[in-house]
PDB file of C-alpha atoms in Angstrom:
ATOM      1  CA  UNK A   4      15.469   6.241   6.843  1.00  0.00           C
ATOM      2  CA  UNK A   5      14.065   9.078   4.747  1.00  0.00           C
ATOM      3  CA  UNK A   6      17.052   9.314   2.376  1.00  0.00           C
ATOM      4  CA  UNK A   7      16.958   5.519   1.928  1.00  0.00           C
ATOM      5  CA  UNK A   8      13.288   5.607   0.926  1.00  0.00           C
ATOM      6  CA  UNK A   9      13.956   8.550  -1.393  1.00  0.00           C
ATOM      7  CA  UNK A  10      16.599   6.601  -3.318  1.00  0.00           C
ATOM      8  CA  UNK A  11      13.855   4.357  -4.728  1.00  0.00           C
ATOM      9  CA  UNK A  12      10.805   6.653  -4.750  1.00  0.00           C
ATOM     10  CA  UNK A  13       8.746   4.403  -7.010  1.00  0.00           C
ATOM     11  CA  UNK A  14       9.038   1.076  -5.203  1.00  0.00           C
ATOM     12  CA  UNK A  15       8.955   2.811  -1.797  1.00  0.00           C
ATOM     13  CA  UNK A  16       5.905   4.893  -2.639  1.00  0.00           C
ATOM     14  CA  UNK A  17       3.640   3.052  -0.175  1.00  0.00           C
ATOM     15  CA  UNK A  18       5.745   3.644   2.976  1.00  0.00           C
ATOM     16  CA  UNK A  19       6.436   7.209   1.843  1.00  0.00           C
ATOM     17  CA  UNK A  20       2.711   7.861   1.454  1.00  0.00           C
ATOM     18  CA  UNK A  21       1.984   6.352   4.877  1.00  0.00           C
ATOM     19  CA  UNK A  22       4.680   8.521   6.469  1.00  0.00           C
ATOM     20  CA  UNK A  23       3.243  11.616   4.801  1.00  0.00           C
ATOM     21  CA  UNK A  24      -0.231  10.745   6.091  1.00  0.00           C
ATOM     22  CA  UNK A  25       1.084  10.250   9.626  1.00  0.00           C
ATOM     23  CA  UNK A  26       2.866  13.576   9.441  1.00  0.00           C
ATOM     24  CA  UNK A  27      -0.300  15.328   8.311  1.00  0.00           C
ATOM     25  CA  UNK A  28      -2.964  13.556  10.395  1.00  0.00           C
ATOM     26  CA  UNK A  29      -0.953  12.536  13.445  1.00  0.00           C
ATOM     27  CA  UNK A  30       0.279   9.228  14.913  1.00  0.00           C
ATOM     28  CA  UNK A  31      -3.210   7.736  15.278  1.00  0.00           C
ATOM     29  CA  UNK A  32      -4.223   8.118  11.632  1.00  0.00           C
ATOM     30  CA  UNK A  33      -4.342   4.338  11.172  1.00  0.00           C
ATOM     31  CA  UNK A  34      -5.277   3.146  14.658  1.00  0.00           C
ATOM     32  CA  UNK A  35      -5.196   3.769  18.385  1.00  0.00           C
ATOM     33  CA  UNK A  36      -1.613   2.560  18.874  1.00  0.00           C
ATOM     34  CA  UNK A  37       1.331   4.713  17.757  1.00  0.00           C
ATOM     35  CA  UNK A  38       3.339   3.667  14.706  1.00  0.00           C
ATOM     36  CA  UNK A  39       6.702   1.933  14.916  1.00  0.00           C
ATOM     37  CA  UNK A  40       9.583   2.658  12.537  1.00  0.00           C
ATOM     38  CA  UNK A  41      12.781   0.707  12.061  1.00  0.00           C
ATOM     39  CA  UNK A  42      15.819   0.542   9.832  1.00  0.00           C
ATOM     40  CA  UNK A  43      18.932  -1.550   9.237  1.00  0.00           C
ATOM     41  CA  UNK A  44      22.478  -0.477   8.512  1.00  0.00           C
ATOM     42  CA  UNK A  45      25.728  -2.471   8.308  1.00  0.00           C
ATOM     43  CA  UNK A  46      27.927  -2.909  11.358  1.00  0.00           C
ATOM     44  CA  UNK A  47      30.436  -0.105  11.577  1.00  0.00           C
ATOM     45  CA  UNK A  48      28.037   2.472  10.163  1.00  0.00           C
ATOM     46  CA  UNK A  49      27.219   3.260   6.595  1.00  0.00           C
ATOM     47  CA  UNK A  50      23.958   4.107   4.891  1.00  0.00           C
ATOM     48  CA  UNK A  51      20.596   2.651   5.824  1.00  0.00           C
ATOM     49  CA  UNK A  52      20.008  -0.418   3.641  1.00  0.00           C
ATOM     50  CA  UNK A  53      16.476  -1.512   4.650  1.00  0.00           C
ATOM     51  CA  UNK A  54      13.513  -0.111   6.531  1.00  0.00           C
ATOM     52  CA  UNK A  55      10.124  -1.065   7.902  1.00  0.00           C
ATOM     53  CA  UNK A  56       7.151   0.576   9.517  1.00  0.00           C
ATOM     54  CA  UNK A  57       4.097  -0.665  11.342  1.00  0.00           C
ATOM     55  CA  UNK A  58       0.820   1.126  11.993  1.00  0.00           C
ATOM     56  CA  UNK A  59      -1.022  -1.167  14.441  1.00  0.00           C
ATOM     57  CA  UNK A  60      -3.253  -3.080  14.075  1.00  0.00           C
ATOM     58  CA  UNK A  61      -1.863  -3.510  10.562  1.00  0.00           C
ATOM     59  CA  UNK A  62       1.130  -5.815   9.967  1.00  0.00           C
ATOM     60  CA  UNK A  63       4.682  -4.546   9.423  1.00  0.00           C
ATOM     61  CA  UNK A  64       5.462  -3.128   5.981  1.00  0.00           C
ATOM     62  CA  UNK A  65       8.954  -4.057   4.731  1.00  0.00           C
ATOM     63  CA  UNK A  66      11.094  -2.491   2.028  1.00  0.00           C
ATOM     64  CA  UNK A  67      13.614  -4.272  -0.112  1.00  0.00           C
ATOM     65  CA  UNK A  68      16.826  -4.919   1.833  1.00  0.00           C
ATOM     66  CA  UNK A  69      20.089  -6.798   1.971  1.00  0.00           C
ATOM     67  CA  UNK A  70      19.827 -10.599   2.461  1.00  0.00           C
ATOM     68  CA  UNK A  71      19.246 -11.507   6.090  1.00  0.00           C
ATOM     69  CA  UNK A  72      17.810  -8.182   7.219  1.00  0.00           C
ATOM     70  CA  UNK A  73      14.227  -9.448   7.341  1.00  0.00           C
ATOM     71  CA  UNK A  74      15.192 -12.510   9.366  1.00  0.00           C
ATOM     72  CA  UNK A  75      17.051 -10.309  11.808  1.00  0.00           C
ATOM     73  CA  UNK A  76      13.978  -8.132  12.197  1.00  0.00           C
ATOM     74  CA  UNK A  77      11.836 -11.188  12.957  1.00  0.00           C
ATOM     75  CA  UNK A  78      14.192 -11.964  15.836  1.00  0.00           C
ATOM     76  CA  UNK A  79      13.833  -8.447  17.213  1.00  0.00           C
ATOM     77  CA  UNK A  80      10.047  -8.040  17.129  1.00  0.00           C
ATOM     78  CA  UNK A  81       8.460  -9.608  20.209  1.00  0.00           C
ATOM     79  CA  UNK A  82       4.824  -8.512  19.992  1.00  0.00           C
ATOM     80  CA  UNK A  83       2.222 -10.830  18.428  1.00  0.00           C
ATOM     81  CA  UNK A  84       1.849  -9.949  14.762  1.00  0.00           C
ATOM     82  CA  UNK A  85      -1.062 -10.578  12.381  1.00  0.00           C
ATOM     83  CA  UNK A  86       1.241 -10.975   9.397  1.00  0.00           C
ATOM     84  CA  UNK A  87       3.700  -9.116   7.203  1.00  0.00           C
ATOM     85  CA  UNK A  88       3.521  -7.223   3.921  1.00  0.00           C
ATOM     86  CA  UNK A  89       5.743  -5.340   1.525  1.00  0.00           C
ATOM     87  CA  UNK A  90       8.556  -6.251  -0.847  1.00  0.00           C
ATOM     88  CA  UNK A  91       7.983  -9.852  -1.914  1.00  0.00           C
ATOM     89  CA  UNK A  92      11.407 -11.274  -1.089  1.00  0.00           C
ATOM     90  CA  UNK A  93      11.744  -9.361   2.183  1.00  0.00           C
ATOM     91  CA  UNK A  94       8.256 -10.292   3.390  1.00  0.00           C
ATOM     92  CA  UNK A  95       8.713 -13.971   2.529  1.00  0.00           C
ATOM     93  CA  UNK A  96      12.049 -14.109   4.359  1.00  0.00           C
ATOM     94  CA  UNK A  97      10.471 -12.473   7.408  1.00  0.00           C
ATOM     95  CA  UNK A  98       7.493 -14.857   7.305  1.00  0.00           C
ATOM     96  CA  UNK A  99       9.711 -17.950   7.167  1.00  0.00           C
ATOM     97  CA  UNK A 100      11.775 -16.681  10.101  1.00  0.00           C
ATOM     98  CA  UNK A 101       8.626 -15.862  12.079  1.00  0.00           C
ATOM     99  CA  UNK A 102       7.252 -19.333  11.388  1.00  0.00           C
ATOM    100  CA  UNK A 103      10.480 -20.963  12.611  1.00  0.00           C
ATOM    101  CA  UNK A 104      10.375 -18.860  15.740  1.00  0.00           C
ATOM    102  CA  UNK A 105       6.685 -19.107  16.664  1.00  0.00           C
ATOM    103  CA  UNK A 106       5.264 -22.118  14.836  1.00  0.00           C
ATOM    104  CA  UNK A 107       2.735 -19.875  13.104  1.00  0.00           C
ATOM    105  CA  UNK A 108       1.074 -21.066   9.914  1.00  0.00           C
ATOM    106  CA  UNK A 109       1.499 -18.821   6.869  1.00  0.00           C
ATOM    107  CA  UNK A 110      -1.159 -17.830   4.359  1.00  0.00           C
ATOM    108  CA  UNK A 111      -0.434 -15.663   1.339  1.00  0.00           C
ATOM    109  CA  UNK A 112      -3.426 -13.352   1.040  1.00  0.00           C
ATOM    110  CA  UNK A 113      -2.459 -11.101  -1.856  1.00  0.00           C
ATOM    111  CA  UNK A 114       0.299 -10.769  -4.389  1.00  0.00           C
ATOM    112  CA  UNK A 115       0.528  -7.288  -5.843  1.00  0.00           C
ATOM    113  CA  UNK A 116       2.551  -5.556  -8.524  1.00  0.00           C
ATOM    114  CA  UNK A 117       3.581  -1.907  -8.517  1.00  0.00           C
ATOM    115  CA  UNK A 118       3.043  -0.226 -11.886  1.00  0.00           C
ATOM    116  CA  UNK A 119       4.411   3.108 -13.102  1.00  0.00           C
ATOM    117  CA  UNK A 120       2.712   5.148 -15.814  1.00  0.00           C
ATOM    118  CA  UNK A 121       4.662   5.403 -19.049  1.00  0.00           C
ATOM    119  CA  UNK A 122       2.727   7.052 -21.889  1.00  0.00           C
ATOM    120  CA  UNK A 123      -0.945   7.418 -20.994  1.00  0.00           C
ATOM    121  CA  UNK A 124      -3.114   5.726 -23.640  1.00  0.00           C
ATOM    122  CA  UNK A 125      -6.816   6.107 -22.736  1.00  0.00           C
ATOM    123  CA  UNK A 126      -9.172   3.559 -24.214  1.00  0.00           C
ATOM    124  CA  UNK A 127     -10.886   4.449 -27.479  1.00  0.00           C
ATOM    125  CA  UNK A 128     -13.753   4.787 -27.894  1.00  0.00           C
ATOM    126  CA  UNK A 129     -14.264   6.166 -24.406  1.00  0.00           C
ATOM    127  CA  UNK A 130     -17.390   5.105 -22.497  1.00  0.00           C
ATOM    128  CA  UNK A 131     -20.162   7.637 -22.029  1.00  0.00           C
ATOM    129  CA  UNK A 132     -19.816  10.063 -19.162  1.00  0.00           C
ATOM    130  CA  UNK A 133     -17.278  12.442 -17.690  1.00  0.00           C
ATOM    131  CA  UNK A 134     -15.053  12.731 -14.606  1.00  0.00           C
ATOM    132  CA  UNK A 135     -15.907  14.946 -11.636  1.00  0.00           C
ATOM    133  CA  UNK A 136     -13.912  15.617  -8.479  1.00  0.00           C
ATOM    134  CA  UNK A 137     -15.988  14.402  -5.529  1.00  0.00           C
ATOM    135  CA  UNK A 138     -17.285  16.960  -3.048  1.00  0.00           C
ATOM    136  CA  UNK A 139     -18.880  17.008   0.425  1.00  0.00           C
ATOM    137  CA  UNK A 140     -22.267  15.971  -0.964  1.00  0.00           C
ATOM    138  CA  UNK A 141     -20.695  12.684  -2.124  1.00  0.00           C
ATOM    139  CA  UNK A 142     -19.489  11.634   1.344  1.00  0.00           C
ATOM    140  CA  UNK A 143     -22.115   8.939   1.995  1.00  0.00           C
ATOM    141  CA  UNK A 144     -21.555   7.406  -1.438  1.00  0.00           C
ATOM    142  CA  UNK A 145     -17.783   7.451  -1.030  1.00  0.00           C
ATOM    143  CA  UNK A 146     -17.967   5.802   2.382  1.00  0.00           C
ATOM    144  CA  UNK A 147     -20.185   3.048   1.028  1.00  0.00           C
ATOM    145  CA  UNK A 148     -18.023   2.463  -2.036  1.00  0.00           C
ATOM    146  CA  UNK A 149     -14.817   2.435   0.008  1.00  0.00           C
ATOM    147  CA  UNK A 150     -16.333  -0.149   2.351  1.00  0.00           C
ATOM    148  CA  UNK A 151     -17.413  -2.273  -0.623  1.00  0.00           C
ATOM    149  CA  UNK A 152     -13.948  -1.878  -2.146  1.00  0.00           C
ATOM    150  CA  UNK A 153     -12.343  -3.016   1.128  1.00  0.00           C
ATOM    151  CA  UNK A 154     -14.621  -6.073   1.250  1.00  0.00           C
ATOM    152  CA  UNK A 155     -13.755  -6.916  -2.347  1.00  0.00           C
ATOM    153  CA  UNK A 156     -10.036  -7.015  -1.577  1.00  0.00           C
ATOM    154  CA  UNK A 157     -10.539  -8.705   1.795  1.00  0.00           C
ATOM    155  CA  UNK A 158      -8.859  -6.018   3.888  1.00  0.00           C
ATOM    156  CA  UNK A 159     -10.071  -3.423   6.399  1.00  0.00           C
ATOM    157  CA  UNK A 160     -10.431   0.151   5.205  1.00  0.00           C
ATOM    158  CA  UNK A 161      -7.087   1.790   6.143  1.00  0.00           C
ATOM    159  CA  UNK A 162      -7.717   4.766   8.378  1.00  0.00           C
ATOM    160  CA  UNK A 163     -11.483   4.229   8.444  1.00  0.00           C
ATOM    161  CA  UNK A 164     -13.843   7.126   7.817  1.00  0.00           C
ATOM    162  CA  UNK A 165     -11.104   9.599   8.702  1.00  0.00           C
ATOM    163  CA  UNK A 166      -9.082   8.549   5.666  1.00  0.00           C
ATOM    164  CA  UNK A 167     -12.075   9.047   3.380  1.00  0.00           C
ATOM    165  CA  UNK A 168     -12.822  12.446   4.906  1.00  0.00           C
ATOM    166  CA  UNK A 169      -9.188  13.474   4.513  1.00  0.00           C
ATOM    167  CA  UNK A 170      -9.148  12.462   0.848  1.00  0.00           C
ATOM    168  CA  UNK A 171     -12.480  14.150   0.218  1.00  0.00           C
ATOM    169  CA  UNK A 172     -11.353  17.381   1.852  1.00  0.00           C
ATOM    170  CA  UNK A 173      -8.197  17.453  -0.278  1.00  0.00           C
ATOM    171  CA  UNK A 174      -9.940  16.766  -3.582  1.00  0.00           C
ATOM    172  CA  UNK A 175      -8.332  13.343  -3.943  1.00  0.00           C
ATOM    173  CA  UNK A 176     -11.354  11.333  -5.088  1.00  0.00           C
ATOM    174  CA  UNK A 177     -12.818  11.420  -8.588  1.00  0.00           C
ATOM    175  CA  UNK A 178     -16.143  10.038  -9.786  1.00  0.00           C
ATOM    176  CA  UNK A 179     -17.095   8.985 -13.288  1.00  0.00           C
ATOM    177  CA  UNK A 180     -20.643  10.113 -14.015  1.00  0.00           C
ATOM    178  CA  UNK A 181     -23.128   9.106 -16.685  1.00  0.00           C
ATOM    179  CA  UNK A 182     -26.120  11.428 -17.025  1.00  0.00           C
ATOM    180  CA  UNK A 183     -25.272  12.915 -13.644  1.00  0.00           C
ATOM    181  CA  UNK A 184     -25.126   9.552 -11.842  1.00  0.00           C
ATOM    182  CA  UNK A 185     -21.813   8.291 -10.375  1.00  0.00           C
ATOM    183  CA  UNK A 186     -20.867   4.894 -11.808  1.00  0.00           C
ATOM    184  CA  UNK A 187     -17.224   4.466 -10.713  1.00  0.00           C
ATOM    185  CA  UNK A 188     -14.530   6.095  -8.604  1.00  0.00           C
ATOM    186  CA  UNK A 189     -10.770   6.351  -8.358  1.00  0.00           C
ATOM    187  CA  UNK A 190      -8.560   8.219  -5.967  1.00  0.00           C
ATOM    188  CA  UNK A 191      -5.038   9.472  -5.659  1.00  0.00           C
ATOM    189  CA  UNK A 192      -2.636  10.148  -2.851  1.00  0.00           C
ATOM    190  CA  UNK A 193      -1.222  13.571  -2.104  1.00  0.00           C
ATOM    191  CA  UNK A 194       2.067  14.121  -3.958  1.00  0.00           C
ATOM    192  CA  UNK A 195       5.118  12.835  -2.059  1.00  0.00           C
ATOM    193  CA  UNK A 196       8.422  13.986  -3.539  1.00  0.00           C
ATOM    194  CA  UNK A 197       7.046  13.925  -7.058  1.00  0.00           C
ATOM    195  CA  UNK A 198       5.152  10.618  -6.779  1.00  0.00           C
ATOM    196  CA  UNK A 199       1.372  10.166  -6.817  1.00  0.00           C
ATOM    197  CA  UNK A 200      -0.350   6.824  -6.321  1.00  0.00           C
ATOM    198  CA  UNK A 201      -3.685   5.993  -7.949  1.00  0.00           C
ATOM    199  CA  UNK A 202      -5.802   4.181  -5.348  1.00  0.00           C
ATOM    200  CA  UNK A 203      -9.311   2.883  -4.639  1.00  0.00           C
ATOM    201  CA  UNK A 204     -10.346   2.189  -8.235  1.00  0.00           C
ATOM    202  CA  UNK A 205     -13.857   0.818  -7.841  1.00  0.00           C
ATOM    203  CA  UNK A 206     -16.957   0.111  -9.911  1.00  0.00           C
ATOM    204  CA  UNK A 207     -20.095  -1.375  -8.310  1.00  0.00           C
ATOM    205  CA  UNK A 208     -20.708  -4.973  -9.342  1.00  0.00           C
ATOM    206  CA  UNK A 209     -23.774  -4.210 -11.465  1.00  0.00           C
ATOM    207  CA  UNK A 210     -21.901  -1.593 -13.521  1.00  0.00           C
ATOM    208  CA  UNK A 211     -18.707  -3.483 -14.319  1.00  0.00           C
ATOM    209  CA  UNK A 212     -17.514  -4.389 -17.791  1.00  0.00           C
ATOM    210  CA  UNK A 213     -18.507  -1.063 -19.368  1.00  0.00           C
ATOM    211  CA  UNK A 214     -15.153   0.725 -19.359  1.00  0.00           C
ATOM    212  CA  UNK A 215     -15.888   3.025 -16.436  1.00  0.00           C
ATOM    213  CA  UNK A 216     -12.919   1.887 -14.326  1.00  0.00           C
ATOM    214  CA  UNK A 217     -10.506   2.511 -17.180  1.00  0.00           C
ATOM    215  CA  UNK A 218     -12.023   5.909 -17.885  1.00  0.00           C
ATOM    216  CA  UNK A 219     -11.847   7.154 -14.302  1.00  0.00           C
ATOM    217  CA  UNK A 220      -8.328   5.734 -13.847  1.00  0.00           C
ATOM    218  CA  UNK A 221      -7.198   7.571 -16.979  1.00  0.00           C
ATOM    219  CA  UNK A 222      -8.825  10.776 -15.716  1.00  0.00           C
ATOM    220  CA  UNK A 223      -7.056  10.585 -12.344  1.00  0.00           C
ATOM    221  CA  UNK A 224      -3.753   9.700 -14.027  1.00  0.00           C
ATOM    222  CA  UNK A 225      -4.070  12.632 -16.424  1.00  0.00           C
ATOM    223  CA  UNK A 226      -4.864  15.012 -13.562  1.00  0.00           C
ATOM    224  CA  UNK A 227      -1.782  13.838 -11.646  1.00  0.00           C
ATOM    225  CA  UNK A 228       0.431  14.484 -14.665  1.00  0.00           C
ATOM    226  CA  UNK A 229      -1.141  17.904 -15.188  1.00  0.00           C
ATOM    227  CA  UNK A 230      -0.422  18.747 -11.545  1.00  0.00           C
ATOM    228  CA  UNK A 231       3.268  18.028 -12.103  1.00  0.00           C
ATOM    229  CA  UNK A 232       3.682  14.477 -10.789  1.00  0.00           C
ATOM    230  CA  UNK A 233       6.966  12.952 -11.892  1.00  0.00           C
ATOM    231  CA  UNK A 234       5.841   9.393 -11.123  1.00  0.00           C
ATOM    232  CA  UNK A 235       2.228   8.190 -11.344  1.00  0.00           C
ATOM    233  CA  UNK A 236       1.912   4.770  -9.734  1.00  0.00           C
ATOM    234  CA  UNK A 237      -0.619   2.133  -8.787  1.00  0.00           C
ATOM    235  CA  UNK A 238      -0.695  -1.372  -7.347  1.00  0.00           C
ATOM    236  CA  UNK A 239      -2.730  -4.211  -8.831  1.00  0.00           C
ATOM    237  CA  UNK A 240      -3.658  -7.650  -7.500  1.00  0.00           C
ATOM    238  CA  UNK A 241      -1.939 -10.320  -9.593  1.00  0.00           C
ATOM    239  CA  UNK A 242      -4.898 -12.642  -8.972  1.00  0.00           C
ATOM    240  CA  UNK A 243      -7.057 -10.264 -11.025  1.00  0.00           C
ATOM    241  CA  UNK A 244      -5.862 -10.370 -14.650  1.00  0.00           C
ATOM    242  CA  UNK A 245      -8.689  -8.042 -15.672  1.00  0.00           C
ATOM    243  CA  UNK A 246      -7.341  -5.133 -13.638  1.00  0.00           C
ATOM    244  CA  UNK A 247      -3.672  -5.797 -14.414  1.00  0.00           C
ATOM    245  CA  UNK A 248      -4.488  -5.979 -18.119  1.00  0.00           C
ATOM    246  CA  UNK A 249      -6.560  -2.802 -17.900  1.00  0.00           C
ATOM    247  CA  UNK A 250      -3.747  -0.815 -16.321  1.00  0.00           C
ATOM    248  CA  UNK A 251      -1.160  -2.032 -18.802  1.00  0.00           C
ATOM    249  CA  UNK A 252      -3.401  -1.042 -21.706  1.00  0.00           C
ATOM    250  CA  UNK A 253      -3.590   2.435 -20.166  1.00  0.00           C
ATOM    251  CA  UNK A 254       0.203   2.663 -20.313  1.00  0.00           C
ATOM    252  CA  UNK A 255       1.295   1.400 -16.896  1.00  0.00           C
ATOM    253  CA  UNK A 256       4.448  -0.739 -16.795  1.00  0.00           C
ATOM    254  CA  UNK A 257       5.510  -3.225 -14.067  1.00  0.00           C
ATOM    255  CA  UNK A 258       8.073  -2.129 -11.469  1.00  0.00           C
ATOM    256  CA  UNK A 259       8.242  -4.555  -8.526  1.00  0.00           C
ATOM    257  CA  UNK A 260       6.160  -7.173  -6.725  1.00  0.00           C
ATOM    258  CA  UNK A 261       4.697  -7.015  -3.231  1.00  0.00           C
ATOM    259  CA  UNK A 262       3.038  -9.644  -1.052  1.00  0.00           C
ATOM    260  CA  UNK A 263       0.737  -9.745   1.969  1.00  0.00           C
ATOM    261  CA  UNK A 264       1.069 -12.768   4.297  1.00  0.00           C
ATOM    262  CA  UNK A 265      -1.131 -13.600   7.297  1.00  0.00           C
ATOM    263  CA  UNK A 266       0.093 -15.518  10.350  1.00  0.00           C
ATOM    264  CA  UNK A 267      -2.362 -17.967  11.928  1.00  0.00           C
ATOM    265  CA  UNK A 268      -2.334 -20.396  14.867  1.00  0.00           C
ATOM    266  CA  UNK A 269       0.564 -18.601  16.573  1.00  0.00           C
ATOM    267  CA  UNK A 270       1.149 -19.142  20.305  1.00  0.00           C
ATOM    268  CA  UNK A 271      -0.392 -16.590  22.641  1.00  0.00           C
ATOM    269  CA  UNK A 272       3.103 -15.371  23.561  1.00  0.00           C
ATOM    270  CA  UNK A 273       5.419 -15.572  20.535  1.00  0.00           C
ATOM    271  CA  UNK A 274       8.380 -14.473  22.657  1.00  0.00           C
ATOM    272  CA  UNK A 275       8.153 -17.805  24.482  1.00  0.00           C
ATOM    273  CA  UNK A 276       9.252 -19.534  21.291  1.00  0.00           C
ATOM    274  CA  UNK A 277      12.167 -17.200  20.767  1.00  0.00           C
ATOM    275  CA  UNK A 278      15.485 -19.028  20.411  1.00  0.00           C
ATOM    276  CA  UNK A 279      18.022 -18.515  23.183  1.00  0.00           C
ATOM    277  CA  UNK A 280      20.660 -17.474  20.660  1.00  0.00           C
ATOM    278  CA  UNK A 281      19.658 -14.978  18.009  1.00  0.00           C
ATOM    279  CA  UNK A 282      20.638 -15.684  14.435  1.00  0.00           C
ATOM    280  CA  UNK A 283      23.720 -13.979  13.132  1.00  0.00           C
ATOM    281  CA  UNK A 284      22.711 -10.593  11.769  1.00  0.00           C
ATOM    282  CA  UNK A 285      25.460  -8.795   9.811  1.00  0.00           C
ATOM    283  CA  UNK A 286      24.298  -5.356  10.841  1.00  0.00           C
ATOM    284  CA  UNK A 287      22.212  -3.556  13.363  1.00  0.00           C
ATOM    285  CA  UNK A 288      18.610  -2.523  13.518  1.00  0.00           C
ATOM    286  CA  UNK A 289      16.950   0.382  15.221  1.00  0.00           C
ATOM    287  CA  UNK A 290      13.321   0.352  16.310  1.00  0.00           C
ATOM    288  CA  UNK A 291      11.530   3.477  17.393  1.00  0.00           C
ATOM    289  CA  UNK A 292       8.034   4.295  18.595  1.00  0.00           C
ATOM    290  CA  UNK A 293       6.538   7.701  17.901  1.00  0.00           C
TER     291      UNK A 293
END
């Protein structure tokens, strides 16, 4: 599915980043169970037209695909699932099919929008302070801030401490400092085929509203451009107009919407609710463990 993901490098930046992390840190980078990859192509061959991956215990992550592919995938997956995430239309189709099959209740947890940097326009006047790439001495602070960031968005920290250590060791976290004291952070992913994602933008509650988040985001974005990134991307929660407005003022433009849906009250064995005849699926899917 690599060539399929590469055809839309911007909207597929999240699965591409996850795949790069798995390749670098191994199959247990996100949990004890190995990841699962899958793709869909039309009957009779042809190019891959949709893909998904799952890094347990996290829910499947779906790309955009042809109509019906997500429903077909829901028929194929037998293990209990906590939810689904990814391209908005694909994830919603999968969730509806899963609900029909298992009786699970659906709860939309987050609606996100992918943004791509156009012309960087830092805020003027800039807040006091300067950016600094985080180093080993900042580890305890970064761990605490990442945990607070995860609580703020209501999700577990992907990859745990190992992910923070990996980012720290690769120079992928930047702090904004005022008089030598860190007041905000932002991170980036390692480049993947010319794309860099800005991640983990965080300011402690007591320090918000002073422009620090915008300043550190601009600093990380500028550094990515200077390093040769062709696409600088980030995702923002649509329920937070402050952050979405901030990023657009910095020069980020909308690309595509994502959604995260949780399944609740599902039977203990979802396969028991599986229909005896699978829905028509105009293609074939391949699932693979690694």
